[in-house]
CSV table of C-alpha atoms in Angstrom, one decimal:
chain,number,residue,atom,x,y,z
A,856,MET,CA,75.5,-85.6,155.3
A,857,GLY,CA,73.4,-87.5,152.9
A,858,ASN,CA,71.0,-88.6,155.6
A,859,THR,CA,70.4,-85.0,156.8
A,860,ASN,CA,69.4,-83.4,153.5
A,861,ASN,CA,72.8,-81.7,153.1
A,862,ARG,CA,72.6,-80.1,156.6
A,863,GLN,CA,75.3,-80.4,159.1
A,864,THR,CA,74.3,-81.8,162.5
A,865,PRO,CA,75.7,-80.1,165.6
A,866,TRP,CA,77.8,-83.1,166.7
A,867,GLU,CA,79.5,-83.6,163.4
A,868,SER,CA,82.2,-81.5,161.7
A,869,SER,CA,82.9,-81.5,158.0
A,870,SER,CA,86.6,-81.2,158.6
A,871,LEU,CA,88.9,-83.5,160.3
A,872,VAL,CA,90.6,-80.8,162.3
A,873,GLY,CA,88.9,-78.0,164.2
A,874,ASP,CA,86.6,-77.2,167.0
A,875,PHE,CA,83.0,-78.1,167.1
A,876,TYR,CA,80.3,-77.5,169.6
A,877,PHE,CA,77.3,-79.6,170.6
A,878,THR,CA,75.0,-76.8,171.9
A,879,GLY,CA,75.1,-73.6,173.9
A,880,GLU,CA,78.2,-71.7,174.6
A,881,GLY,CA,81.5,-72.4,172.9
A,882,VAL,CA,84.4,-73.8,174.8
A,883,VAL,CA,87.9,-73.1,173.8
A,884,SER,CA,89.8,-76.2,173.0
A,885,ALA,CA,92.8,-77.1,175.1
A,886,LYS,CA,95.2,-76.9,172.2
A,887,ASN,CA,94.5,-73.1,171.8
A,888,GLN,CA,95.1,-72.4,175.5
A,889,THR,CA,98.5,-70.9,176.3
A,890,PRO,CA,100.1,-72.5,179.3
A,891,GLN,CA,100.4,-70.3,182.4
A,892,VAL,CA,104.0,-69.6,183.2
A,893,THR,CA,104.7,-69.8,186.9
A,894,GLU,CA,107.8,-68.5,188.5
A,895,PRO,CA,110.1,-71.1,189.8
A,896,THR,CA,110.2,-71.2,193.5
A,897,GLY,CA,113.6,-72.9,193.8
A,898,ASN,CA,115.6,-69.7,192.9
A,899,SER,CA,115.2,-67.8,196.2
A,900,LYS,CA,118.8,-66.4,195.9
A,901,VAL,CA,118.0,-64.9,192.5
A,902,ASP,CA,114.7,-63.5,193.9
A,903,GLU,CA,116.6,-62.0,196.9
A,904,ALA,CA,119.2,-60.5,194.6
A,905,GLU,CA,116.5,-59.0,192.4
A,906,GLN,CA,114.8,-57.5,195.4
A,907,GLN,CA,118.1,-56.1,196.7
A,908,LEU,CA,118.8,-54.6,193.3
A,909,SER,CA,115.4,-53.0,193.0
A,910,SER,CA,115.7,-51.6,196.5
A,911,GLU,CA,119.2,-50.3,195.6
A,912,ARG,CA,117.9,-48.7,192.5
A,913,GLN,CA,115.2,-47.0,194.5
A,914,ARG,CA,117.7,-45.8,197.1
A,915,VAL,CA,120.0,-44.4,194.4
A,916,GLN,CA,117.0,-42.6,192.8
A,917,GLU,CA,116.1,-41.1,196.1
A,918,GLU,CA,119.6,-39.9,196.7
A,919,LYS,CA,119.7,-38.5,193.2
A,920,ASN,CA,116.5,-36.6,193.9
A,921,GLN,CA,117.9,-35.3,197.2
A,922,LEU,CA,121.1,-34.1,195.5
A,923,GLU,CA,119.2,-32.4,192.8
A,924,GLU,CA,117.1,-30.6,195.4
A,925,GLU,CA,120.3,-29.5,197.3
A,926,ARG,CA,121.8,-28.3,194.0
A,927,ARG,CA,118.7,-26.3,193.3
A,928,LYS,CA,118.7,-24.7,196.8
A,929,LEU,CA,122.4,-23.9,196.5
A,930,GLU,CA,121.9,-22.2,193.1
A,931,GLN,CA,119.0,-20.2,194.6
A,932,GLU,CA,121.2,-19.1,197.5
A,933,LYS,CA,124.0,-18.2,195.2
A,934,LYS,CA,121.7,-16.1,193.1
A,935,ARG,CA,120.3,-14.4,196.2
A,936,LYS,CA,123.7,-13.5,197.5
A,937,GLU,CA,124.8,-12.1,194.1
A,938,ALA,CA,121.6,-10.0,194.0
A,939,GLU,CA,122.4,-8.7,197.5
A,940,GLU,CA,126.0,-7.8,196.5
A,941,GLN,CA,124.8,-6.1,193.4
A,942,SER,CA,122.2,-4.1,195.3
A,943,GLN,CA,124.8,-3.1,197.9
A,944,ALA,CA,127.2,-2.0,195.1
A,945,LEU,CA,124.4,-0.1,193.4
A,946,GLU,CA,123.5,1.6,196.7
A,947,GLN,CA,127.1,2.6,197.3
A,948,GLU,CA,127.4,4.0,193.7
A,949,LYS,CA,124.1,5.8,194.2
A,950,SER,CA,125.3,7.5,197.5
A,951,ARG,CA,128.6,8.4,195.8
A,952,LEU,CA,126.8,10.0,192.9
A,953,LYS,CA,124.4,11.8,195.3
A,954,ALA,CA,127.3,13.3,197.2
A,955,GLU,CA,129.1,14.3,194.0
A,956,ARG,CA,125.8,15.9,192.7
A,957,GLU,CA,125.4,17.9,196.0
A,958,LYS,CA,129.1,19.0,195.8
A,959,LEU,CA,128.6,20.2,192.2
A,960,GLU,CA,125.3,21.9,193.2
A,961,ALA,CA,127.1,23.8,196.0
A,962,GLU,CA,129.9,24.9,193.6
A,963,ARG,CA,127.3,26.0,191.1
A,964,LEU,CA,125.5,28.1,193.8
A,965,ALA,CA,128.8,29.6,194.9
A,966,MET,CA,129.6,30.6,191.4
A,967,ALA,CA,126.1,32.1,190.9
A,968,SER,CA,126.5,34.2,194.0
A,969,ARG,CA,129.8,35.8,192.9
A,970,PRO,CA,129.6,39.1,191.1
A,971,LYS,CA,130.2,38.9,187.4
A,972,GLN,CA,133.6,39.8,186.2
A,973,GLU,CA,134.0,42.1,183.3
A,974,SER,CA,135.0,40.5,180.1
A,975,VAL,CA,138.8,40.1,179.6
A,976,THR,CA,138.6,41.4,176.1
A,977,THR,CA,137.0,44.7,177.0
A,978,GLY,CA,139.3,47.6,177.8
A,979,GLY,CA,139.5,51.4,178.0
A,980,ALA,CA,137.6,51.9,181.2
A,981,SER,CA,139.5,54.1,183.7
A,982,TYR,CA,139.2,55.0,187.3
A,983,THR,CA,141.0,57.4,189.7
A,984,ASP,CA,142.4,56.2,192.9
A,985,THR,CA,140.9,58.2,195.8
A,986,VAL,CA,144.0,58.0,198.0
A,987,THR,CA,146.8,58.8,195.5
A,988,GLY,CA,144.7,60.7,192.9
A,989,MET,CA,146.3,58.6,190.2
A,990,GLU,CA,144.3,57.6,187.1
A,991,PHE,CA,144.4,54.0,185.9
A,992,VAL,CA,143.3,52.6,182.5
A,993,LYS,CA,142.1,49.1,182.1
A,994,LEU,CA,143.9,47.2,179.3
A,995,PRO,CA,142.2,44.4,177.3
A,996,ASN,CA,143.9,41.6,179.2
A,997,GLY,CA,142.4,42.7,182.5
A,998,VAL,CA,145.4,44.6,183.8
A,999,TYR,CA,145.2,48.3,184.9
A,1000,MET,CA,148.0,50.7,183.9
A,1001,GLY,CA,148.7,54.1,185.4
A,1002,LYS,CA,147.9,57.0,183.1
A,1003,TYR,CA,150.6,59.7,183.0
A,1004,VAL,CA,151.0,62.9,181.0
A,1005,VAL,CA,154.6,63.7,180.0
A,1006,THR,CA,155.6,66.8,178.1
A,1007,ASN,CA,158.3,66.8,175.4
A,1008,ALA,CA,160.5,68.9,177.7
A,1009,GLN,CA,160.1,66.3,180.5
A,1010,TYR,CA,160.9,63.5,178.2
A,1011,ARG,CA,164.0,65.2,176.8
A,1012,LYS,CA,165.4,65.3,180.3
A,1013,PHE,CA,165.0,61.6,180.3
A,1014,LYS,CA,166.2,61.1,176.7
A,1015,PRO,CA,168.1,64.1,175.3
A,1016,SER,CA,168.2,62.8,171.8
A,1017,HIS,CA,164.4,62.9,171.5
A,1018,ASP,CA,162.8,65.1,168.9
A,1019,SER,CA,159.0,65.2,168.8
A,1020,LYS,CA,159.1,66.4,165.2
A,1021,ASP,CA,160.5,63.0,164.1
A,1022,TYR,CA,157.5,61.4,162.3
A,1023,LYS,CA,159.2,58.1,161.5
A,1024,GLY,CA,158.7,56.9,165.0
A,1025,ASN,CA,162.4,56.4,165.7
A,1026,SER,CA,162.4,58.9,168.6
């Protein structure tokens, strides 16, 4: 470097190890190149086994996909059948309730068309039978009782010990 005024010339390197270039583009040295790995051609049985294994894996994956698709279809069919059964049961229940409602409506109309009965607790009304001429009085429990007039003399014939002047109610 002394002859070049402390400048390095392109064909010299200041280190003993390393790459140097003369001019133009750089070239990678051979020691930095990684060797290309080539597959050995003598192992054809291994290659065949690997190909069979990969084709077997692919076939198994296809079968798995088919089974998943069938399972999905079966689940959809099951859900559809359950929905049909539920809708049929709901329709039956709906028709049963409709029939029951119609029956109750008919009973309600029949009860509405009946004449109203007098209250059971009311009493005292009377009527006279046109055939016999007897007078009947309605009691509070809804029963009619015949109304008769009996004199003391008539009652004494029935019960001779009766005295109408007995105020104690023992007669």
